[in-house]
Every structure is written in C-alpha cells, then in structure tokens.
Coordinates of C-alpha atoms and ligand atoms in Angstrom, one line a residue:
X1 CA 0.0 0.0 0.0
X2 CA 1.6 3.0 -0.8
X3 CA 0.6 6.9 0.1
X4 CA 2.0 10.0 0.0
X5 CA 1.5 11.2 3.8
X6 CA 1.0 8.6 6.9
X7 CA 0.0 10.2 10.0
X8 CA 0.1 8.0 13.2
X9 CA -2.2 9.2 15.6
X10 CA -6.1 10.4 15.1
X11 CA -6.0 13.3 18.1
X12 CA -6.0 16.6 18.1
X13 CA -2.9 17.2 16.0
X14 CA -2.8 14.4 13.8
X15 CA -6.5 15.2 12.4
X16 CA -5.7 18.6 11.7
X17 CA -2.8 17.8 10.0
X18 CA -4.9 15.3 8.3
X19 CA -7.4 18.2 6.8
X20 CA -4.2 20.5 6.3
X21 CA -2.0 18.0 4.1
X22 CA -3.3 17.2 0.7
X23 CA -2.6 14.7 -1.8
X24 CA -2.9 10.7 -0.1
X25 CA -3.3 10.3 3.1
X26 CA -3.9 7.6 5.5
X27 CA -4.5 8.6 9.0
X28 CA -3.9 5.4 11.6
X29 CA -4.7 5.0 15.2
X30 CA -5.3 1.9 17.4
X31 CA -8.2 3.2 19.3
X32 CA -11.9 2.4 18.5
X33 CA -12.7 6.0 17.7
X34 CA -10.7 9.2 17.0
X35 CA -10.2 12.1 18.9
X36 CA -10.8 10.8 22.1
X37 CA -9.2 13.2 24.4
X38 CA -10.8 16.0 22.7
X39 CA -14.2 14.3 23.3
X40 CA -13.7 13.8 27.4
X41 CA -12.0 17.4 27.6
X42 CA -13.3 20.5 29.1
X43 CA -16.0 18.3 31.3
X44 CA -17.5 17.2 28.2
X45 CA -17.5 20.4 26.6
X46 CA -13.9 20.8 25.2
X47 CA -11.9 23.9 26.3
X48 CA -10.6 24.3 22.0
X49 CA -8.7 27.5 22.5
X50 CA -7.8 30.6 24.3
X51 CA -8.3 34.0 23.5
X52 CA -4.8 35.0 24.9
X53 CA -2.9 32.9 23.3
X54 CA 0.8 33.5 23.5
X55 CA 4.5 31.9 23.2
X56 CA 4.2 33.1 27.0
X57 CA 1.7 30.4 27.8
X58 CA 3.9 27.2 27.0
X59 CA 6.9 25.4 28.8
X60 CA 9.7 24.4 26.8
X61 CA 13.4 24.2 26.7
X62 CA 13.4 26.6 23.7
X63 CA 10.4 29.3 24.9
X64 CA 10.7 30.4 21.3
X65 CA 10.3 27.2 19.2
X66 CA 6.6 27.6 19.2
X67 CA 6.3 31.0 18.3
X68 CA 6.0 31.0 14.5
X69 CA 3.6 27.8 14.5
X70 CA 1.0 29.7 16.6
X71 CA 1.4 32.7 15.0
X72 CA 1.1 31.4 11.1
X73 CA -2.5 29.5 12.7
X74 CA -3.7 31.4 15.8
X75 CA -6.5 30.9 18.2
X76 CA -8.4 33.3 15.8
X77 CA -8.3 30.9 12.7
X78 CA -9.4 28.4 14.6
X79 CA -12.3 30.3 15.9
X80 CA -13.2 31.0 12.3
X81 CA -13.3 27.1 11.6
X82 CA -15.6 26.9 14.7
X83 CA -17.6 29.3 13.1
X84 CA -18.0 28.0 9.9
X85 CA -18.9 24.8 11.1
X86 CA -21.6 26.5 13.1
X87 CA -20.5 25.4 16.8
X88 CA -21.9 27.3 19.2
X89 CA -19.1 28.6 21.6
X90 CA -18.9 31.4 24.7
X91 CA -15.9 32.2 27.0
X92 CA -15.7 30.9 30.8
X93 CA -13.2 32.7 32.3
X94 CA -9.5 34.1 31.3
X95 CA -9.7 33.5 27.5
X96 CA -11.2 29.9 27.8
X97 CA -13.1 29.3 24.8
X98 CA -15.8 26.3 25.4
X99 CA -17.9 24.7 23.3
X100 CA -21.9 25.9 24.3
X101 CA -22.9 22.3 22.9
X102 CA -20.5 18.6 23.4
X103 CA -17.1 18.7 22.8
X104 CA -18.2 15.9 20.1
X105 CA -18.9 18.7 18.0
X106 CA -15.2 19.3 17.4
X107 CA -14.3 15.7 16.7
X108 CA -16.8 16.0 13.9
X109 CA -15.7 19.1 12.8
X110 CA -11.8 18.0 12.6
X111 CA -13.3 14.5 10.9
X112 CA -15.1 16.7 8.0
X113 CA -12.4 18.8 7.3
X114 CA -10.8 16.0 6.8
X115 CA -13.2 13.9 4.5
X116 CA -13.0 17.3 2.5
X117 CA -9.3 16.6 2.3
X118 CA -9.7 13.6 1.2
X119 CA -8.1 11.6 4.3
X120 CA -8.3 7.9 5.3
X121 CA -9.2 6.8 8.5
X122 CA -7.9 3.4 9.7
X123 CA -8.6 2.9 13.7
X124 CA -8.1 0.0 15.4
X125 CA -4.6 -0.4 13.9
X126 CA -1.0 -1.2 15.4
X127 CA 2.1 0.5 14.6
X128 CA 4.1 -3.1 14.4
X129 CA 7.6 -1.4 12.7
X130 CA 8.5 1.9 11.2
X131 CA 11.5 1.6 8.6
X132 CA 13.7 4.1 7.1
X133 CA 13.5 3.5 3.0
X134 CA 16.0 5.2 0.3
X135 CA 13.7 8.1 0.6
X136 CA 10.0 7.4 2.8
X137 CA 9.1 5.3 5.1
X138 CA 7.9 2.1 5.1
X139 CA 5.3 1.2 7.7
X140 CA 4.1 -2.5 9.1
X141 CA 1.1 -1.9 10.8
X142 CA -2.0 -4.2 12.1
X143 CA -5.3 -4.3 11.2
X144 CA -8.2 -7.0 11.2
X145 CA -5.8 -9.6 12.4
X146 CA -3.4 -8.7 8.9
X147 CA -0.2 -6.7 8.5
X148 CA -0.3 -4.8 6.1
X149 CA 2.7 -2.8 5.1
X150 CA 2.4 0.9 4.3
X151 CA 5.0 3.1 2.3
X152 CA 4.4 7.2 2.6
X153 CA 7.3 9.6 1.5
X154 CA 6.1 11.3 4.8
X155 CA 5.8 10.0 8.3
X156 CA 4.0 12.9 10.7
X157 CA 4.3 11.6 14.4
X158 CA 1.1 12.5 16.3
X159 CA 0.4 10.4 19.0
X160 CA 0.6 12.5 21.9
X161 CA 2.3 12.2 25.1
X162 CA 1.8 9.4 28.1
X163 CA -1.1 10.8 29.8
X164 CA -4.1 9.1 30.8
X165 CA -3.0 5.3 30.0
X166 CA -5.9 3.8 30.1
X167 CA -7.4 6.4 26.9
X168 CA -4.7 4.6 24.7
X169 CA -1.6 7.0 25.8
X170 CA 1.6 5.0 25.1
X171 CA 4.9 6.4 24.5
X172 CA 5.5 5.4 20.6
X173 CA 6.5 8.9 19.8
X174 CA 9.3 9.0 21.8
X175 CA 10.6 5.7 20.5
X176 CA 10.4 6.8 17.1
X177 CA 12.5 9.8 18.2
X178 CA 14.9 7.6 19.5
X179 CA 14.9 5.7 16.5
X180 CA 15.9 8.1 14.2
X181 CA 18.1 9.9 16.4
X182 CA 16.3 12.3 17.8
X183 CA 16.5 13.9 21.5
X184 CA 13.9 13.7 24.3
X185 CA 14.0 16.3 27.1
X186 CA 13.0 14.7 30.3
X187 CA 8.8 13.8 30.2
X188 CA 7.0 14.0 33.2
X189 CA 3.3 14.5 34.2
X190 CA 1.6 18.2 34.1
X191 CA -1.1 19.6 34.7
X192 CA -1.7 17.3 37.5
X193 CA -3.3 16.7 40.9
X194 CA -0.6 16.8 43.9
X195 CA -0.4 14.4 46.9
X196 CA 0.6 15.0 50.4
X197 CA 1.2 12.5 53.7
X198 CA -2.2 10.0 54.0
X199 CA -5.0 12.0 55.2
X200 CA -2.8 15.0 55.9
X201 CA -5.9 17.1 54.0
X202 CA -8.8 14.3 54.1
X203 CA -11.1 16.2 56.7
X204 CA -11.0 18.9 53.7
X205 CA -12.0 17.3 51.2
X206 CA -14.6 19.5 49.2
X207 CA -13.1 22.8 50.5
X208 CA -12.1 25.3 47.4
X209 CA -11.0 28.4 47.1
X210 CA -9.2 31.5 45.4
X211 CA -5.8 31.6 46.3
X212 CA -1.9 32.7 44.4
X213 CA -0.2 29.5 44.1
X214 CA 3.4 29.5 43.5
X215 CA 6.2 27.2 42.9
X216 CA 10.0 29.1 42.1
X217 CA 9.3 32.2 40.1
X218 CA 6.1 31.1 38.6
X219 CA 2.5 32.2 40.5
X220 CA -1.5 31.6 39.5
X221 CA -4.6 33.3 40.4
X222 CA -6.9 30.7 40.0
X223 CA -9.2 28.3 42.4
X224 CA -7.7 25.8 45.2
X225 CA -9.5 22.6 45.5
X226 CA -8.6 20.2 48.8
X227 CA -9.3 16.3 47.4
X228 CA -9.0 13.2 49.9
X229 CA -5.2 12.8 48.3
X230 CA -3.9 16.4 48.3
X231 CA -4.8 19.5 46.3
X232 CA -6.5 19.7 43.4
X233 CA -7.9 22.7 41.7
X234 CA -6.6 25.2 38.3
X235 CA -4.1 26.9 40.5
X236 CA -2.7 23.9 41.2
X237 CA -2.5 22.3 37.9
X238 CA -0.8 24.7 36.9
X239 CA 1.6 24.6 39.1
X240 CA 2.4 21.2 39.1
X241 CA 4.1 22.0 35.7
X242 CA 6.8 24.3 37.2
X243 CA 7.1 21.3 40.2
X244 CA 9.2 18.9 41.1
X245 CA 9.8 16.2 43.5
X246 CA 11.6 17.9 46.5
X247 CA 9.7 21.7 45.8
X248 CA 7.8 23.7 48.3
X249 CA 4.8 25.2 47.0
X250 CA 3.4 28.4 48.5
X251 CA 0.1 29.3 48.7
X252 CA -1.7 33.0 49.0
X253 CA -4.8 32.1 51.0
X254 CA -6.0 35.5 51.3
X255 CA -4.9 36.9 47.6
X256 CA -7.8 39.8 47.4
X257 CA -6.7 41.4 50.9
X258 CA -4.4 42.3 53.6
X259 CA -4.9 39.4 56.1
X260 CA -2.8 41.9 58.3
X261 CA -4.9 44.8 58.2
X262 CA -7.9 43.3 58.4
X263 CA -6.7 41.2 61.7
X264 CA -5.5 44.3 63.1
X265 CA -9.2 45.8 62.4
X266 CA -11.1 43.2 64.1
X267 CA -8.7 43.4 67.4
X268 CA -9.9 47.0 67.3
X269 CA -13.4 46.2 67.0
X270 CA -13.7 43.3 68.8
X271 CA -10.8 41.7 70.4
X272 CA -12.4 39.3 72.9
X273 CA -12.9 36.9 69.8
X274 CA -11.4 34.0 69.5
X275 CA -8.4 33.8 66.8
X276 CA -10.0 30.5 65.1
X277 CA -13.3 32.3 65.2
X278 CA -11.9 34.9 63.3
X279 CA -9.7 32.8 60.8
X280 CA -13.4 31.2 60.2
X281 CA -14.8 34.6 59.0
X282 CA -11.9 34.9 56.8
X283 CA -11.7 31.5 55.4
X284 CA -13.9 28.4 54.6
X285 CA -14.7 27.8 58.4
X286 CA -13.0 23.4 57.9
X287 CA -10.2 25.3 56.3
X288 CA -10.3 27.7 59.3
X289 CA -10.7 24.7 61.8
X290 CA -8.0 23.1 60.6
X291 CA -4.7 25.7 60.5
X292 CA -6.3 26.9 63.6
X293 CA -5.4 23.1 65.2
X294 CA -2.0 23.2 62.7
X295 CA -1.0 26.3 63.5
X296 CA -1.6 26.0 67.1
X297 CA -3.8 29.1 67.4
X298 CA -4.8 30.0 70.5
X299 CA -6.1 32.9 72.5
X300 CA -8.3 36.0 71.8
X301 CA -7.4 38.6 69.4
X302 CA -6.8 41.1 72.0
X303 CA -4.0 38.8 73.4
X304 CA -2.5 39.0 69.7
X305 CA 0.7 41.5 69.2
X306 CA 1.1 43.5 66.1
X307 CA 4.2 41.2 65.4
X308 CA 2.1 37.9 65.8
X309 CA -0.4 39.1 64.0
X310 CA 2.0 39.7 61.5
X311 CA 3.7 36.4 61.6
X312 CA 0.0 35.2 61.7
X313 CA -0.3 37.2 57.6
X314 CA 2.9 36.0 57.0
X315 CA 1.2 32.5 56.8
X316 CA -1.9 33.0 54.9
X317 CA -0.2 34.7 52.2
X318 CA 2.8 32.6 52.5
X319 CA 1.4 29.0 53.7
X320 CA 4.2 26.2 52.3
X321 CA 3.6 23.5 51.5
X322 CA 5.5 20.1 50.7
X323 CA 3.8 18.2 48.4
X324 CA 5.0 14.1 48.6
X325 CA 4.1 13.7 45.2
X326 CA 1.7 13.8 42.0
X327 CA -1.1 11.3 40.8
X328 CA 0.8 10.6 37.8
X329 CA 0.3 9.8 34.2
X330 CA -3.0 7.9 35.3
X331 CA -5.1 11.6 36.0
X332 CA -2.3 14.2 33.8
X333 CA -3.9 16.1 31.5
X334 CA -0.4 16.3 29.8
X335 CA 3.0 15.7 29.3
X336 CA 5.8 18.1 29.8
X337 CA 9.3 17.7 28.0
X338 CA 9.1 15.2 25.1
X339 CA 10.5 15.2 21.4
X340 CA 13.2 17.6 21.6
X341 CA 12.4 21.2 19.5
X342 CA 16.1 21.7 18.9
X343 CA 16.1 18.2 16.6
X344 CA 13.1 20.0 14.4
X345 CA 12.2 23.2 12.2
X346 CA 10.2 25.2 14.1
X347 CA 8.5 26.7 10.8
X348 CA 7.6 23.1 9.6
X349 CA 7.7 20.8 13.0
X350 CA 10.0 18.5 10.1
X351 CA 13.2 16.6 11.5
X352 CA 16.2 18.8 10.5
X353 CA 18.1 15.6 10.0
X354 CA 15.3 13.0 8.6
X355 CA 13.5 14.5 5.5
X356 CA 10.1 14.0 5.9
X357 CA 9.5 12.7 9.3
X358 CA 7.6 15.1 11.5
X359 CA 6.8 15.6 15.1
X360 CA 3.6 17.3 16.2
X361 CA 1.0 18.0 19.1
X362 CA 2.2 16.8 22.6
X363 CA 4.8 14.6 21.9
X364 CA 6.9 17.4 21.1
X365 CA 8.8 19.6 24.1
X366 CA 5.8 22.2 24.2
X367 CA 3.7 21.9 27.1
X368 CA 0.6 24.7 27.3
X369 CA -0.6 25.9 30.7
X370 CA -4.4 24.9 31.4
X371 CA -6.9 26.9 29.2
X372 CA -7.1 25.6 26.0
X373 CA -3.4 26.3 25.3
X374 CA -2.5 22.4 24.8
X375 CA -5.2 21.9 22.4
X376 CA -4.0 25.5 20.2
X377 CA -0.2 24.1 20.2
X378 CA -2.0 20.6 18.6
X379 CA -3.5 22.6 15.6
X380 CA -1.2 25.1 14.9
X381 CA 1.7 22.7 14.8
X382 CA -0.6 20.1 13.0
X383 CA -1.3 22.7 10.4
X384 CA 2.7 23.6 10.6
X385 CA 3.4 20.1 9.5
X386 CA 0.1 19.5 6.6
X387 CA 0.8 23.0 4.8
X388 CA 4.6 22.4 5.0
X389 CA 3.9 18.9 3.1
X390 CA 1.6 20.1 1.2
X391 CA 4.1 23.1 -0.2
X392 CA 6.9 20.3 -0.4
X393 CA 4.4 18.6 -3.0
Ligands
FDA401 P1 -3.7 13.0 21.6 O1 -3.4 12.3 22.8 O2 -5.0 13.9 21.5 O3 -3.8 12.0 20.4 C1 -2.9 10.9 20.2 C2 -3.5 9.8 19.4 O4 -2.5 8.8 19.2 C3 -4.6 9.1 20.2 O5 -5.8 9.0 19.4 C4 -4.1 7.7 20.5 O6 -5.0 6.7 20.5 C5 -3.1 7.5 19.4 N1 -1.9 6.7 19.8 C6 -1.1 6.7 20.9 N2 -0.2 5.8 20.8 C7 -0.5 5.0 19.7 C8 0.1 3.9 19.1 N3 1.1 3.3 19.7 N4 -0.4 3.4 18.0 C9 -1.4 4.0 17.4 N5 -2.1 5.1 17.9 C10 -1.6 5.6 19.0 N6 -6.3 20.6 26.4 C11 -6.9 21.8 26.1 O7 -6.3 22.6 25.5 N7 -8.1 22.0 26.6 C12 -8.8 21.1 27.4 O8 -10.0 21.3 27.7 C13 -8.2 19.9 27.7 N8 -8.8 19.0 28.5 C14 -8.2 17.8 28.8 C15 -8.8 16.9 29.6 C16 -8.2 15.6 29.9 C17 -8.9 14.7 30.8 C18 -7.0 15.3 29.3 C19 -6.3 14.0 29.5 C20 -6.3 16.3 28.5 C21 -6.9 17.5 28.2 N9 -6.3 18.5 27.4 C22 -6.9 19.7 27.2 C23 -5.0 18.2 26.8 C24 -5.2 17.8 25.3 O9 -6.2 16.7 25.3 C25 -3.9 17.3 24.7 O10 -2.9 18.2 24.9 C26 -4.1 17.0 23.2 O11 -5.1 16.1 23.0 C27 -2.8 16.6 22.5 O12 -3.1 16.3 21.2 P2 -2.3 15.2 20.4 O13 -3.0 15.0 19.1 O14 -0.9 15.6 20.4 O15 -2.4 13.9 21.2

C-alpha cells in the first residue's frame, strides 16, 4: 500500500494535520474512535482554544520554538473554523473558549475537514515497525488480524504524550525519536493533581477556594480545590508544571486582601474573639478549623501583638507546603518535556536531519498551561506540518 502522507495518531494534532495535508493520506490509530481526548476534555465540553494565546503560555526548553507555529495558525483561525462549522461557543473565564454544545462537536468538525481533504481513516490499527527507506518510510502496521505494510514519503508523528494510559496513551513517539536519532527532554506528568502524607488534608476534602499559588518564580490566580489525596484545583494544575519532586509550594490564601490589616481591624473592633473564630470569618470555616489546630492558634485577638499578627499574615499569604508527590500519568492532563524542538524546524515541525518525518501536538517539548493552550499548540503545529507537506508537494 503506498501513500503520500501517513500520520500516526487520530487526536487533536494528527486530524488537523490530516485536513491540512493534501494529496494521499492515511491517518492510523489503534483506538476504537478518534479524537478521544478532545471528546472527554473541558468536562465534556472541550476547552478548544484561548483568546490569549501566546508563546508566554507554554513550557519548553526553547520558549521560542513555538512562536511561528502559533502565530502562522492562531487561536483566531481556529475560531473562524468553529464558526464555519456552526458550533456554538462562549468564553468561561480568562480567554477559555468552550464549546456551548458537546465537545463531540469538534471531533466531527476536525473528521469533516478532513473527508473534504480527502483523508483515510484506519482505527483500530497497530504500529508493528516503522523503517527508514532510500527516501520514505515504510510502515508495518495491524489491522483485522493482517499486517499490512504501508510506504508514505512522509511520516508525521502525532500520538501524543503518556497521559491518561488507560485512553490509549503509550509512548511510541518518543521511541520513534529515539529511532531516528532524535532527542527527548526529560517527560514528566503536568497539569496534575498533587499528593501530600495520608490524610494530611482528608477532613478537607470539598473545600475550594481562590488563592496565588506558587512554585520558584512562577504564581497563578486561580481556584484551590482540597481532594481526599492532596490538592487539586486550576491553580494547582498549573503549578504542578513548574514542580518537582523535593519543591515547596506556597500558597496565597488571602490573595484579594491584607490578612494583616484586616486582623488588626477586628482586634480593634472586637478583640475578645477568639483567633479561630476569626480565621473562620476569613476562610472556609473546615479550612479555618484546621490551620487553627495546625498552627496551634490560641487565645483572643486582644492577646495577639502586632508582630504575631504579623507572623500570623505571613502564613496565609505565604502557607508552604511540601507536596510528597503527583497522581501521575494515570489523571495528567499532559506531558511536559518530550520530542526535543532543537532536533526539528520550528516553521515546519519536520526533522532537521530525517527529511520528511515530522513531530507534532504533545509529543513534542511544548507543554501549554491549562486553558485551551495544549489543544491551540495541537492545531497550529498540525497545520505547521500538513501546509509544510503540502508546499513540499
Ligand atoms: P492526543 O493524545 O490527542 O492523540 C494521540 C492519538 O494517538 C490518540 O488518538 C491515541 O489513541 C493515538 N496513539 C497513541 N499511541 C499510539 C500507538 N502506539 N499506535 C497508534 N495510535 C496511538 N487541552 C486543552 O487545550 N483544553 C482542554 O479542555 C483539555 N482538557 C483535557 C482533559 C483531559 C482529561 C486530558 C487528559 C487532556 C486535556 N487536554 C486539554 C490536553 C489535550 O487533550 C492534549 O494536549 C491534546 O489532546 C494533545 O493532542 P495530540 O494530538 O498531540 O495527542
């Protein structure tokens, strides 16, 4: 069987690619149904894009590699596809553009864009062996209990990261990139729940709120969920991607006012109170309860100094934390690190050193923030690689 583009991997990137290409291609993916990632996202509703998108907004060791992808196909072209295909859309909060409808609406967008450009499908088919040829690739891969051997002048690599396991995650891409020589930066879960000690934050379970989370240089103002295993929540999902094993975290539990001030108010007007009462009028009265008992708060405000009042500020704007670990790859909503950008052209996402093998989506070494930035780096780079193959004829 011979085509002129196969693209391994029916997700975000590799179907966009797939619509952007031209000429024949075969897309081929061993799930039972593309784009499933993009179906589950976004609670259902898929979070497609953000408004604000920037080079600002991803992690990579090269900040600039991504830059001309997203600007030659920006969060606005994409918008205009929604459009034309009629999806209704509205914007939740900072930039995050959601679906009004199913996130399904997407997948069948990307799969008519693609039927327009004339793409194959295959799912339910295993990459058994990807060789080099004189020029091309040849490709052994399984389907309905045959092999069938595909040649393709070029091979675009678009199966994601190692997130989520159990959706059909697996980490092919970075064995191809080891196979032709290519570099990995270090991978590691993002975008991802934290742990802490057993039941360190069990009785809290439920409790959220709006607080600055930080890790190094690198803070977010976003919402602060307690789970049963640690902390949970945007602001610290975010986070996660700066951390690693052995960092503090500090979070701002107060990041709309001065705890300070506002302690120093209610001694003036009504220092017989109890401190933990207090906390509890600042704070979401478990959350209150329980750095009252941690903090070993005692006494009324009136007993309370200016300097341990203070002190007291000092650790609701500055509590630290010492997380033990992350959930993992099982809940991640991505990868960080990956395919190496300085092994590919950031113009084309093509190997510099193997013509016509490409890298796109997540398996590369661009990691988005949460907000739709993950899913923007998918279709700009997919479009990076499809117009570049397209223009190479
Ligand atoms: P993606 O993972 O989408 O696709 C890879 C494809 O390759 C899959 O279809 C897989 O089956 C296939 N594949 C893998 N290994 C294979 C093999 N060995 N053989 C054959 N096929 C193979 N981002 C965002 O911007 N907004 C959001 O709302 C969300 N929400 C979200 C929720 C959850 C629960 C998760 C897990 C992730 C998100 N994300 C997100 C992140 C986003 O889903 C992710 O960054 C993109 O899907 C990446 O697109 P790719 O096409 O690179 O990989």
């Amino acid at each position: 069987m011979q085509v002129d583009t196969l693209i391994l991997g029916a997700g975000a990137a590799g179907l966009m690619a797939a619509a952007h290409t031209g000429g024949r291609v075969l897309v081929v993916d061993h799930a039972r149904a593309p784009g499933e990632k993009i179906r589950i996202s976004g609670g259902g509703r898929c979070n497609f894009t953000n408004m604000h998108t920037s080079a600002a907004n991803f992690i990579s060791r090269n900040p600039h590699f991504c830059k001309s992808a997203l600007k030659r196909y920006t969060q606005w072209d994409f918008l205009d596809l929604v459009a034309q295909h009629g999806i209704a859309w509205h914007e939740k909060t900072l930039g995050q553009l959601f679906c009004d409808g199913s996130a399904k609406e997407i997948v069948a967008m990307l799969l008519a864009e693609m039927k327009t450009a004339g793409a194959d499908l295959w799912l339910q088919t295993k990459v058994a062996q990807v060789a080099p040829m004189a020029t091309g690739f040849a490709v052994t891969v399984e389907r309905e209990g045959r092999q069938i051997v595909v040649q393709a002048a070029n091979l675009v690599v678009a199966t994601g990261g190692k997130s989520i396991p159990k959706m059909g995650a697996t980490g092919l891409a970075y064995d191809l990139a080891r196979q032709f020589g290519h570099a990995l930066t270090e991978t590691r879960p993002a975008l991802v729940p934290l742990t802490f000690q057993p039941d360190r934050f069990a009785p809290l379970a439920g409790v959220a709120l709006p607080v600055h989370a930080g890790c190094h240089d690198t803070r977010f103002a976003e919402a602060m969920l307690f789970t049963h295993r640690g902390l949970s929540g945007p602001a610290i999902l975010q986070i996660s991607s700066y951390w690693a094993e052995g960092d503090r975290i500090s979070v701002n539990l107060m990041p709309d006012a001065d705890p300070y001030e506002v302690l120093r108010a209610q001694r003036q007007a009504s220092g017989r109170r109890q401190l933990g009462t207090v906390l509890a009028q600042m704070l979401p009265s478990r959350l209150a309860d329980h750095l009252t008992a941690d903090w070993g708060l005692t006494g009324n405000l009136a007993d309370q100094s200016d300097a341990k009042l203070k002190a007291l500020a000092g650790k609701l704007t500055g509590w630290e934390l010492l997380p033990t670990g992350s959930e993992g790859y099982r809940t991640a909503e991505v990868t960080l690190g990956g395919v190496d950008t300085d092994g590919l052209s950031s113009q084309s996402m093509m190997s510099k050193t193997v013509p016509g093998l490409y890298f796109i989506g997540e398996a590369v070494d661009v990691t988005g923030w949460l907000g739709g930035y993950n899913f923007q780096w998918a279709w700009s780079s997919g479009v990076a690689a499809g117009r570049d193959i397209a223009a190479r004829g």
